[in-house]
Amino acid sequence: MAGDLIVGVGGDGSGFEAARRAATIADLMHMPLVLVFGYESVAMGPRGGVLEEQVEAVGDEAVADIRTQLLASHPSLDIQVEMVLQRPVDAMLAVADAREATLIAVGHGGSGPLRAALLGSITYEIVHRSHVPVLVVPDDQADLDD
Amino acid sequence: VAEATITEGVASKGLKGGSLGLVAVIVIGVASTAPGYSLAASLGLVTGSAGAKAPFIMLFAFVPMACIAASFYYLNKADPDCGTNFTWGVRAFGPKAGWIAGWGCVVADLVIMPNLAGVSGQYLVLLFSEKQSENIYLTTSIGILFIIAMTWICWKGIELSARSQVLLLGTELLVLTVFAVLAIGKSLGKGISRTVDGTTYKSVHPSLSWISPSGLSTSAIVAGLVTAVFIYWGWDTCVSVNEEAEDSATTPGRAAVLSTIVLLLIYLVVSYGSVSLLGPDYVTANSSDALYALGKIALPTFMVKLLLIAVLTSAAASCQTTILPATRTMLSMGAHGAAPDKLARIDPKRLTPDYSSYLFGGVSIAWYIVLVIISHNTSIDAYATSIAAVGMAIAVYYGLSGISCVLYFRKWVLKSPKNFVLMGFLPTFGGVVLIYVFCKTVWDARKPSYGGYDSSLLGVSPVLVFGTSLLVLGVPLMLWCAKKYPKFFSFRPDPAHVVKDPNSDDTLAAPLGTYTKSNRGQF
């Protein structure tokens, strides 16, 4: 399925702006759009079972919501979903590799350089590790509650 | 909210492949056990009950914990649920015992939080000023901030990268080793002596007899064990849960063995060094900040600071391995309908249990303040007793896990010698030892003089009050939940014949709640 467009989305609906832009491009270029929801809990505690189920439920809802909104404006677009049990960055890169993607789109929530250096930033890590071109889309200003 | 209309086949789950290498698995295993903090918090208490035989207790406490790790390994194959003991307890015994096992886990985590906060507060202040470390308002405020920070980190889902973990743990192990070597070195030959408050402490030559139990009473061994099981707490989750390492057939097993050897060695050399430096009584006399008191004598000044930092980083790691299991057990209890479903609420951005985290953080702070007030206004050393109290809670819920394993896999235990040893004998042995340790501690602690703390709360040792009050509080809470959540309490243990062979490829049990009061006959 070479040529897919990959976009990462979060459980809180973050990445919607990136998904919206990516949908426009994918529609124009007749490519499938793949929504990637990556989730993995930290290694030091017990995981699995209901923890994953609860997180998947959150992810399912967020992804379905985004998908419905995108289909409303791009009815013929092929939108696929990947729920990946890995850190969001690893999830996006793994899906991009597996599908030999053309482009990764990722939202940028406005974390400054210091914050990003201390806490890590999905955007920065993707930009530095991706083998394919990356489209960085600023999140809607109204969503910047954090 | 749009309806979830993801076409079947479109959504794919389980592209799993987090690949942790051998070093990372070992590092997580050792770091989650937090050797620096564990030693700082328990050394003086172990020498208090076992004297120079502390190294024996340190090693011996590993035996029941290793046995229980075997049961974790197998039970995790049947149901790798973040509720661990809670879920397994329900499957093996039924909802009531499962509920209590989950409660025991949360209580153990809660009881240790003040100690973690206290040690961190004190060691952080020591880093800057020895005099101020007596300032209870300062250390308590720092302790509270520490709990808030750690809860925030867990809620946020932040994890240090493997590389920073290696660096932190490397420093910790290096400082501890240098400390032990220099301490043993100073004790050789003529040795050294120090006079504090009219008592003279002298070095003792290290002796092989320190790793033999001869001359110790059962009460002393049990009292030592109840404080020492806590130093291996955290090690088990890692060895049993880290399935997804690179080449998962060999890495986790090898990592478990290697991280265990590292831990045992570090505990052995550090307890040897501590006891020999100025004798066991000096360690006991400084039990609240033993590593610092000893480090000051054995180490050059800059290394003392490193030692303090090592204890602090290790306490932070320990905090993570305390908060995460507690909140995830709470989440599991909420999600399975055994407790308010709010506990299972997930923060959509961080994907972590948020309500459980707030609740656990809040209650920890409240409990911490209660202990500070008790410590400050009475002769009770609430921090020291909380280590023994957490040992009691660990003994109960680990003991239950050991027994759960045998009970749950009863159909498979006698199928092969390997099954018999790993699924039957070791878990039973570990479970029985831990439950015995609990009962014996309850019995011994009925006297105020227990463990040499020599202080009384409600006419008995404070260890008994701290160690059992929260556990006992679980019974009325459980009965209240039984009224409120009849569905969960109609669950029945998995019937023996449906339990799958844990050595096969297909080990997962049917979802919790498949077998209930009304349908059990059908299976």
XYZ file of C-alpha atoms in Angstrom:
669
model
C 0.000 0.000 0.000
C 2.800 2.342 -0.881
C 1.804 5.969 -1.019
C -0.322 6.203 2.101
C -0.530 9.370 4.119
C 0.041 8.794 7.818
C -1.351 11.086 10.492
C -1.042 10.696 14.247
C -4.008 11.512 16.445
C -4.430 11.620 20.221
C -7.168 10.476 22.567
C -8.111 14.078 23.278
C -8.714 14.796 19.603
C -5.300 16.394 19.201
C -3.920 16.090 15.721
C -7.310 16.939 14.220
C -5.912 19.952 12.454
C -3.109 17.824 10.962
C -5.643 15.184 9.959
C -7.816 17.827 8.275
C -4.907 19.135 6.189
C -3.711 15.637 5.403
C -7.222 14.664 4.309
C -7.272 17.522 1.812
C -3.932 16.408 0.345
C -4.857 12.734 0.330
C -8.163 13.505 -1.388
C -6.449 15.565 -4.080
C -3.823 12.894 -4.686
C -6.184 9.929 -4.397
C -4.230 8.320 -1.627
C -5.501 6.490 1.424
C -5.283 8.386 4.718
C -4.230 6.363 7.749
C -5.138 7.620 11.234
C -2.647 6.254 13.768
C -3.470 6.112 17.459
C -0.429 5.001 19.459
C -0.671 4.142 23.109
C 1.632 2.407 25.496
C 1.887 2.621 29.231
C 5.185 3.126 31.015
C 7.383 0.104 31.642
C 7.673 0.374 35.383
C 4.127 -0.545 36.320
C 1.841 -3.449 35.569
C -0.029 -3.053 32.296
C -2.362 -4.895 30.016
C -5.915 -6.125 30.434
C -8.441 -3.488 31.406
C -5.850 -0.713 31.265
C -5.443 -1.268 27.531
C -9.186 -1.749 27.088
C -9.960 1.560 28.782
C -7.321 3.371 26.733
C -8.529 1.719 23.513
C -12.064 2.845 24.283
C -10.831 6.431 24.590
C -8.838 6.052 21.357
C -11.706 4.387 19.459
C -14.026 7.224 20.320
C -11.548 9.966 19.435
C -10.556 8.314 16.145
C -14.154 7.585 15.138
C -15.022 11.178 15.848
C -12.190 12.517 13.687
C -12.970 10.015 10.948
C -16.622 11.004 10.805
C -15.760 14.682 10.566
C -13.229 14.087 7.801
C -15.645 11.909 5.823
C -18.223 14.666 6.019
C -15.988 16.945 3.944
C -14.227 14.214 1.913
C -16.903 11.554 1.324
C -14.864 9.502 -1.154
C -11.633 9.471 0.839
C -10.301 6.085 1.952
C -9.668 6.600 5.676
C -8.093 3.722 7.533
C -7.286 3.371 11.218
C -4.324 1.818 12.994
C -4.451 1.358 16.766
C -0.883 0.581 17.740
C 0.318 -0.557 21.138
C 3.496 1.512 21.108
C 4.572 5.006 22.047
C 2.880 7.465 19.671
C 6.151 8.292 17.869
C 7.152 4.649 17.452
C 3.611 3.854 16.342
C 3.619 6.459 13.570
C 7.093 5.492 12.356
C 6.267 1.783 12.434
C 3.092 2.282 10.424
C 4.927 4.565 7.982
C 7.593 1.895 7.497
C 5.174 -0.992 7.197
C 3.046 0.836 4.621
C 5.945 2.539 2.827
C 4.153 5.826 3.372
C 4.680 8.953 1.276
C 4.177 11.496 4.035
C 3.638 11.742 7.766
C 1.469 14.577 9.062
C 1.751 15.492 12.709
C 0.197 18.202 14.833
C 2.244 20.651 16.829
C 0.718 21.818 20.082
C 3.103 24.670 20.675
C 5.427 23.190 23.270
C 8.457 25.437 23.506
C 12.044 24.234 23.126
C 12.655 23.931 26.889
C 9.471 21.990 27.510
C 10.214 19.773 24.557
C 13.759 19.127 25.745
C 12.625 18.225 29.253
C 9.485 16.284 28.525
C 10.030 15.234 24.953
C 7.916 16.333 22.045
C 6.241 14.007 19.607
C 6.686 16.548 16.825
C 10.421 16.989 17.347
C 11.057 13.289 17.617
C 9.089 12.516 14.471
C 10.889 15.202 12.508
C 14.257 13.836 13.571
C 13.573 10.146 13.157
C 11.322 9.917 10.140
C 12.659 8.490 6.849
C 9.830 10.090 4.905
C 8.833 13.765 4.568
C 6.997 15.197 7.562
C 4.256 17.802 7.477
C 4.022 19.732 10.749
C 0.642 21.385 11.261
C 0.108 23.820 14.140
C -2.892 22.851 16.261
C -5.798 25.251 16.391
C -4.974 28.096 18.760
C -8.290 27.606 20.550
C -7.213 24.110 21.572
C -4.087 25.296 23.317
C -5.303 24.770 26.855
C -2.063 23.264 28.031
C -20.032 12.506 19.489
C -20.182 10.634 16.239
C -21.186 7.022 16.259
C -18.224 4.678 16.086
C -18.522 3.432 12.540
C -15.064 2.071 11.894
C -15.556 -0.583 9.258
C -14.496 -3.971 10.288
C -11.005 -4.780 9.141
C -10.072 -1.131 8.901
C -8.967 -0.765 12.477
C -6.082 -3.020 13.287
C -4.887 -3.563 16.790
C -1.886 -5.133 18.331
C 0.987 -4.040 16.149
C 2.984 -4.654 19.268
C 6.707 -4.458 19.224
C 8.178 -2.247 21.913
C 11.613 -3.780 21.871
C 13.515 -3.495 25.092
C 17.060 -4.781 24.942
C 18.746 -6.893 27.577
C 20.378 -3.925 29.321
C 17.124 -1.948 29.403
C 15.239 -4.837 30.960
C 17.914 -5.304 33.622
C 17.995 -1.575 34.312
C 14.231 -1.361 34.712
C 14.302 -4.445 36.943
C 16.960 -3.055 39.259
C 15.747 0.545 39.128
C 12.188 -0.370 40.052
C 13.485 -2.139 43.131
C 15.274 1.104 44.092
C 18.253 -0.373 45.972
C 19.580 2.959 47.254
C 16.333 4.039 48.830
C 15.488 0.536 50.067
C 18.818 0.349 51.880
C 18.508 3.869 53.282
C 15.063 3.124 54.670
C 15.564 -0.376 56.029
C 19.217 -0.979 56.976
C 18.932 0.355 60.522
C 15.723 -1.568 61.127
C 17.178 -4.852 59.962
C 20.246 -4.436 62.186
C 17.803 -3.498 64.960
C 16.221 -6.928 64.837
C 19.085 -9.088 63.579
C 22.263 -7.230 64.641
C 25.340 -8.238 62.690
C 23.322 -10.905 60.889
C 21.730 -8.244 58.694
C 23.369 -9.682 55.553
C 21.680 -13.017 56.225
C 18.260 -11.339 56.560
C 18.879 -9.286 53.405
C 19.590 -12.457 51.430
C 16.980 -14.628 53.088
C 14.135 -12.168 52.425
C 14.740 -12.803 48.763
C 13.611 -16.439 49.012
C 9.855 -15.904 49.545
C 9.861 -12.994 47.091
C 11.468 -15.120 44.364
C 8.903 -17.856 44.997
C 6.074 -15.366 44.575
C 7.651 -14.062 41.367
C 7.134 -17.566 39.924
C 3.416 -17.288 40.663
C 3.305 -13.810 39.110
C 4.905 -15.217 35.991
C 2.281 -17.939 35.518
C -0.765 -15.944 36.617
C 0.293 -13.180 34.259
C 0.086 -15.683 31.401
C -3.531 -16.495 32.209
C -4.538 -12.873 32.708
C -2.019 -10.087 32.063
C -4.269 -7.511 33.684
C -2.973 -4.332 35.294
C -5.024 -5.341 38.359
C -2.534 -8.214 38.976
C -3.242 -9.575 42.464
C -6.805 -8.320 42.437
C -7.724 -10.007 39.155
C -5.892 -13.220 39.984
C -7.469 -13.325 43.444
C -10.934 -13.132 41.876
C -10.103 -15.939 39.457
C -8.658 -18.212 42.106
C -10.667 -17.470 45.243
C -13.642 -15.382 44.165
C -14.649 -11.724 44.312
C -14.327 -11.160 48.056
C -10.784 -12.451 48.479
C -9.825 -10.796 45.183
C -11.163 -7.495 46.427
C -9.132 -7.810 49.622
C -5.984 -8.716 47.652
C -6.456 -5.584 45.545
C -7.043 -3.527 48.659
C -3.910 -5.027 50.237
C -1.880 -3.907 47.240
C -3.248 -0.352 47.346
C -2.770 -0.196 51.127
C 0.837 -1.378 50.902
C 1.522 1.309 48.324
C -0.210 3.907 50.451
C 1.594 2.959 53.656
C 5.012 3.352 52.057
C 4.333 6.780 50.554
C 5.040 8.738 53.784
C 8.312 6.898 54.138
C 9.312 7.686 50.577
C 8.318 11.304 51.042
C 10.066 11.484 54.414
C 13.318 9.972 53.160
C 13.285 12.197 50.078
C 12.559 15.310 52.119
C 15.312 14.532 54.568
C 17.960 13.521 52.034
C 17.198 16.510 49.854
C 17.696 18.875 52.790
C 20.845 16.991 53.865
C 22.251 17.725 50.462
C 22.359 21.413 51.402
C 22.412 21.647 55.167
C 22.723 19.020 57.859
C 21.287 21.349 60.487
C 18.113 22.089 58.588
C 17.370 18.376 58.186
C 15.981 18.438 61.727
C 13.498 21.114 60.659
C 10.298 19.100 60.488
C 8.306 21.832 58.716
C 10.890 22.064 55.951
C 11.285 18.316 55.411
C 7.513 17.761 55.573
C 6.804 20.479 53.025
C 9.425 19.027 50.704
C 7.965 15.583 51.285
C 4.497 16.803 50.294
C 5.891 18.511 47.199
C 7.682 15.283 46.363
C 4.414 13.285 46.508
C 2.696 15.898 44.336
C 5.545 15.859 41.819
C 5.652 12.079 41.619
C 1.879 11.778 41.248
C 2.037 14.395 38.525
C 4.768 12.464 36.710
C 2.738 9.256 36.834
C -0.417 11.040 35.703
C 1.489 12.646 32.891
C 2.874 9.278 31.859
C 6.444 10.532 31.745
C 9.188 8.006 31.670
C 12.888 8.588 31.640
C 14.582 7.257 28.578
C 16.516 4.031 28.945
C 19.765 5.970 28.597
C 19.087 8.350 31.501
C 17.988 5.371 33.577
C 21.278 3.623 32.852
C 23.160 6.747 33.913
C 21.201 7.203 37.148
C 21.295 3.559 38.083
C 24.964 3.308 37.137
C 25.828 6.180 39.490
C 23.708 4.642 42.230
C 25.349 1.228 41.987
C 28.825 2.720 41.687
C 28.427 4.911 44.776
C 26.958 2.052 46.801
C 29.776 -0.275 45.775
C 32.501 2.273 46.541
C 30.820 2.926 49.884
C 30.754 -0.786 50.737
C 34.364 -1.365 49.677
C 35.713 1.654 51.583
C 33.624 0.759 54.659
C 34.912 -2.793 54.715
C 38.444 -1.475 54.094
C 38.232 0.871 57.087
C 37.047 -1.908 59.353
C 40.009 -4.159 58.548
C 43.220 -4.148 60.581
C 42.849 -1.972 63.645
C 39.579 -0.551 62.473
C 38.114 2.778 63.576
C 35.992 3.987 66.458
C 33.619 6.863 67.096
C 32.060 8.121 70.306
C 28.596 9.618 69.992
C 26.593 10.765 73.029
C 28.797 8.786 75.405
C 28.555 5.514 73.485
C 31.639 4.237 71.710
C 31.131 2.316 68.476
C 33.941 0.202 67.053
C 34.509 -1.508 63.735
C 33.999 -5.221 63.537
C 35.831 -7.483 61.147
C 33.508 -8.866 58.496
C 32.683 -12.484 59.157
C 31.202 -15.256 57.070
C 28.923 -16.088 59.996
C 26.874 -13.007 59.101
C 25.204 -14.934 56.329
C 24.168 -17.806 58.564
C 21.044 -17.769 60.725
C 22.709 -19.491 63.685
C 21.960 -17.781 66.965
C 18.961 -15.833 65.693
C 15.553 -16.467 67.263
C 12.528 -17.077 65.035
C 11.056 -13.787 66.243
C 14.215 -11.930 65.269
C 14.268 -13.554 61.820
C 10.588 -12.781 61.241
C 11.018 -9.203 62.476
C 13.972 -8.830 60.097
C 12.031 -10.412 57.236
C 9.020 -8.168 57.604
C 11.263 -5.149 57.065
C 13.441 -6.818 54.447
C 10.759 -8.172 52.071
C 10.226 -4.557 51.202
C 13.712 -4.208 49.673
C 12.774 -6.664 46.900
C 9.362 -5.139 46.335
C 9.055 -3.966 42.746
C 11.488 -6.518 41.363
C 8.719 -9.053 40.721
C 6.483 -6.877 38.496
C 9.356 -6.260 36.203
C 10.535 -9.821 35.791
C 7.035 -11.143 35.304
C 5.623 -8.418 33.117
C 8.393 -7.557 30.701
C 7.381 -10.000 28.024
C 7.925 -7.795 25.058
C 11.670 -7.614 25.003
C 13.687 -8.268 21.849
C 13.833 -11.984 21.322
C 11.316 -12.573 24.080
C 12.155 -16.255 24.391
C 15.443 -15.620 26.165
C 15.854 -11.933 27.064
C 13.347 -11.647 29.926
C 14.616 -14.817 31.550
C 18.254 -13.800 31.297
C 17.429 -10.248 32.413
C 15.569 -11.560 35.441
C 18.538 -13.691 36.469
C 21.070 -10.924 35.876
C 19.073 -8.185 37.611
C 18.580 -10.517 40.552
C 22.291 -11.209 40.828
C 23.033 -7.477 40.693
C 20.484 -6.783 43.429
C 21.583 -9.594 45.712
C 25.232 -8.595 45.352
C 24.587 -4.951 46.087
C 22.479 -5.739 49.151
C 25.090 -8.194 50.353
C 28.120 -5.928 50.022
C 26.357 -2.837 51.335
C 24.979 -4.644 54.397
C 28.439 -6.127 55.017
C 30.055 -2.706 54.702
C 27.475 -1.010 56.925
C 27.706 -3.566 59.703
C 31.496 -3.772 59.730
C 32.196 -0.015 59.600
C 31.218 0.782 63.192
C 29.291 -2.307 64.235
C 25.575 -3.060 63.875
C 24.536 -0.871 66.824
C 25.775 2.238 65.087
C 23.540 1.436 62.086
C 20.569 0.885 64.397
C 21.245 4.093 66.319
C 21.091 6.022 63.030
C 18.233 4.088 61.482
C 16.426 7.180 60.195
C 19.315 8.192 57.941
C 21.640 5.192 58.141
C 23.232 5.461 54.710
C 24.070 9.111 55.234
C 25.464 8.604 58.746
C 27.665 5.753 57.508
C 28.556 7.410 54.241
C 29.863 10.488 56.052
C 32.431 8.308 57.785
C 33.353 5.983 54.940
C 33.285 8.251 51.896
C 35.118 11.369 50.760
C 32.894 14.498 50.901
C 31.973 14.717 47.234
C 30.955 11.061 47.256
C 28.640 11.725 50.209
C 26.716 14.157 48.045
C 26.605 11.567 45.284
C 25.293 9.050 47.802
C 22.503 11.456 48.782
C 21.658 12.010 45.127
C 21.668 8.269 44.522
C 19.193 7.734 47.360
C 17.005 10.549 46.039
C 16.863 9.311 42.455
C 16.245 5.834 43.687
C 13.393 7.088 45.888
C 11.902 8.776 42.843
C 12.053 5.515 40.890
C 10.515 3.731 43.831
C 7.741 6.293 43.908
C 6.909 5.430 40.325
C 6.766 1.736 41.097
C 4.521 2.554 44.044
C 2.049 4.935 42.435
C 1.697 3.087 39.132
C 0.671 -0.304 40.571
C -1.666 1.361 43.066
C -3.502 3.475 40.518
C -3.669 0.594 38.067
C -5.081 -1.757 40.656
C -7.672 0.922 41.411
C -8.370 1.289 37.705
C -8.806 -2.449 37.340
C -11.172 -2.618 40.315
C -13.216 0.235 38.872
C -13.265 -1.173 35.332
C -14.306 -4.653 36.482
C -17.158 -3.148 38.482
C -15.741 -3.949 41.921
C -15.505 -0.298 42.965
C -16.776 3.085 41.720
C -16.256 3.255 37.956
C -14.736 6.721 38.303
C -11.546 4.936 39.361
C -11.256 3.609 35.808
C -11.475 7.039 34.225
C -8.751 7.721 31.660
C -7.361 11.137 30.860
C -7.912 11.392 27.089
C -4.688 13.298 26.489
C -2.281 11.416 28.749
C -4.002 8.054 28.485
C -3.390 7.393 32.177
C -5.910 6.784 34.968
C -6.466 10.347 36.196
C -9.088 10.019 38.925
C -7.184 7.166 40.607
C -3.998 9.221 40.477
C -5.577 12.271 42.117
C -7.208 10.105 44.754
C -4.052 8.165 45.550
C -1.916 11.316 45.660
C -4.411 13.101 47.891
C -4.831 10.249 50.336
C -1.033 9.740 50.444
C -0.524 13.346 51.474
C -3.223 13.081 54.152
C -1.682 9.867 55.496
C 1.764 11.435 55.417
C 0.601 14.414 57.476
C -1.073 12.099 60.013
C 2.197 10.190 60.411
C 4.254 13.366 60.743
C 1.916 14.573 63.501
C 2.102 11.227 65.296
C 5.898 11.112 64.960
C 6.330 14.667 66.127
C 4.074 14.518 69.151
C 4.781 11.047 70.515
C 7.823 8.872 70.996
C 6.657 6.733 68.070
C 8.971 6.604 65.071
C 6.206 6.433 62.503
C 8.592 6.179 59.538
C 10.409 3.187 60.937
C 7.195 1.440 61.911
C 5.701 2.125 58.491
C 8.428 -0.043 56.924
C 7.376 -2.976 59.093
C 3.733 -2.117 58.402
C 4.275 -2.175 54.643
C 6.052 -5.509 55.083
C 2.870 -6.836 56.666
C 0.693 -5.589 53.810
C 3.123 -7.026 51.227
C 3.118 -10.335 53.090
C -0.686 -10.499 52.898
C -1.153 -9.682 49.253
C 1.901 -11.555 47.986
C 0.965 -14.469 50.200
C -2.486 -14.483 48.599
C -0.894 -14.392 45.123
C 1.247 -17.414 45.896
C -1.753 -19.398 47.073
C -3.855 -18.068 44.139
C -1.333 -19.564 41.714
C -1.552 -23.101 43.079
C -5.301 -22.920 43.482
C -5.869 -21.495 40.018
C -3.590 -23.948 38.190
C -4.562 -26.948 40.338
C -5.422 -28.932 37.216
C -1.876 -28.457 35.809
C 0.299 -28.543 38.904
C 0.804 -32.307 38.887
C 1.185 -32.704 35.115
C 4.981 -32.465 35.107
C 7.834 -32.112 37.601
C 8.558 -28.636 36.235
C 4.945 -27.592 36.800
C 5.026 -29.057 40.264
C 8.079 -27.045 41.277
C 7.366 -23.723 39.552
C 3.578 -23.597 39.758
C 3.013 -25.591 42.895
C 5.848 -25.895 45.332
C 7.527 -22.472 45.061
C 4.311 -20.382 45.139
C 2.932 -22.422 48.041
C 6.183 -22.165 49.937
C 6.469 -18.415 49.329
C 2.808 -17.882 50.175
C 2.954 -19.897 53.379
C 6.179 -18.216 54.544
C 4.732 -14.745 53.917
C 1.419 -15.493 55.591
C 3.347 -16.970 58.508
C 5.482 -13.806 58.667
C 2.286 -11.751 58.767
C 0.632 -13.828 61.514
C 3.795 -14.024 63.587
C 4.284 -10.258 63.304
C 0.693 -9.629 64.401
C 1.299 -11.934 67.373
C 4.671 -10.449 68.352
C 3.534 -6.875 67.810
C 0.711 -7.171 70.311
C 3.377 -6.140 72.845
C 4.418 -2.484 72.805
C 8.080 -3.514 73.084
C 8.028 -5.174 69.635
C 11.082 -4.701 67.450
C 12.837 -2.524 70.007
C 10.725 0.507 69.033
C 9.506 0.607 72.633
C 6.506 2.786 72.100
C 2.873 2.007 72.430
C -0.164 3.042 70.455
C -3.558 1.908 71.819
C -1.711 -0.436 74.155
C 0.054 -2.417 71.406
C 3.061 -1.841 69.168
C 2.434 0.918 66.590
C 3.597 -1.596 63.961
C 0.435 -3.595 64.646
C -1.781 -0.503 64.412
C -0.221 0.819 61.178
C 0.149 -2.644 59.671
C -3.383 -3.871 60.232
C -5.726 -0.889 60.649
C -5.820 -0.025 56.957
C -6.015 -3.685 55.951
C -8.892 -4.276 58.377
C -10.636 -1.157 57.113
C -10.871 -3.026 53.812
C -13.415 -5.479 55.224
C -16.278 -3.016 55.862
C -15.413 -1.238 52.600
C -15.576 -4.531 50.746
C -18.950 -5.365 52.321
C -20.213 -1.923 51.318
C -19.053 -2.535 47.752
C -20.688 -5.969 47.819
C -24.025 -4.230 48.499
C -23.446 -1.576 45.899
C -21.971 -3.750 43.119
C -23.842 -7.076 43.285
C -22.872 -7.948 39.694
C -19.155 -8.113 40.464
C -19.779 -9.991 43.664
C -21.755 -12.630 41.760
C -18.554 -13.583 39.889
C -17.238 -17.030 40.695
C -13.682 -18.361 40.500
C -12.720 -19.889 37.147
C -13.610 -23.615 37.285
C -10.442 -25.750 37.316
C -11.198 -27.552 34.049
C -11.372 -24.355 31.947
C -7.913 -23.178 33.038
C -5.547 -23.412 30.064
C -2.078 -24.931 30.075
C 0.266 -22.017 30.864
C 3.085 -23.733 28.966
C 1.154 -23.809 25.700
C 0.731 -21.064 23.105
C -2.839 -20.332 24.081
C -2.776 -19.315 27.721
C -5.302 -16.477 28.010
C -8.308 -17.074 30.225
C -11.849 -15.985 29.332
C -12.647 -12.409 30.443
C -13.203 -11.816 34.115
C -16.874 -12.264 34.925
C -17.479 -15.100 32.438
C -18.300 -17.395 35.339
C -21.014 -16.143 37.659
C -23.276 -17.465 40.376
C -26.087 -18.101 37.903
C -24.212 -19.651 34.966
C -21.372 -21.509 36.582
C -23.063 -24.886 36.131
C -22.970 -24.463 32.359
C -19.199 -24.628 32.135
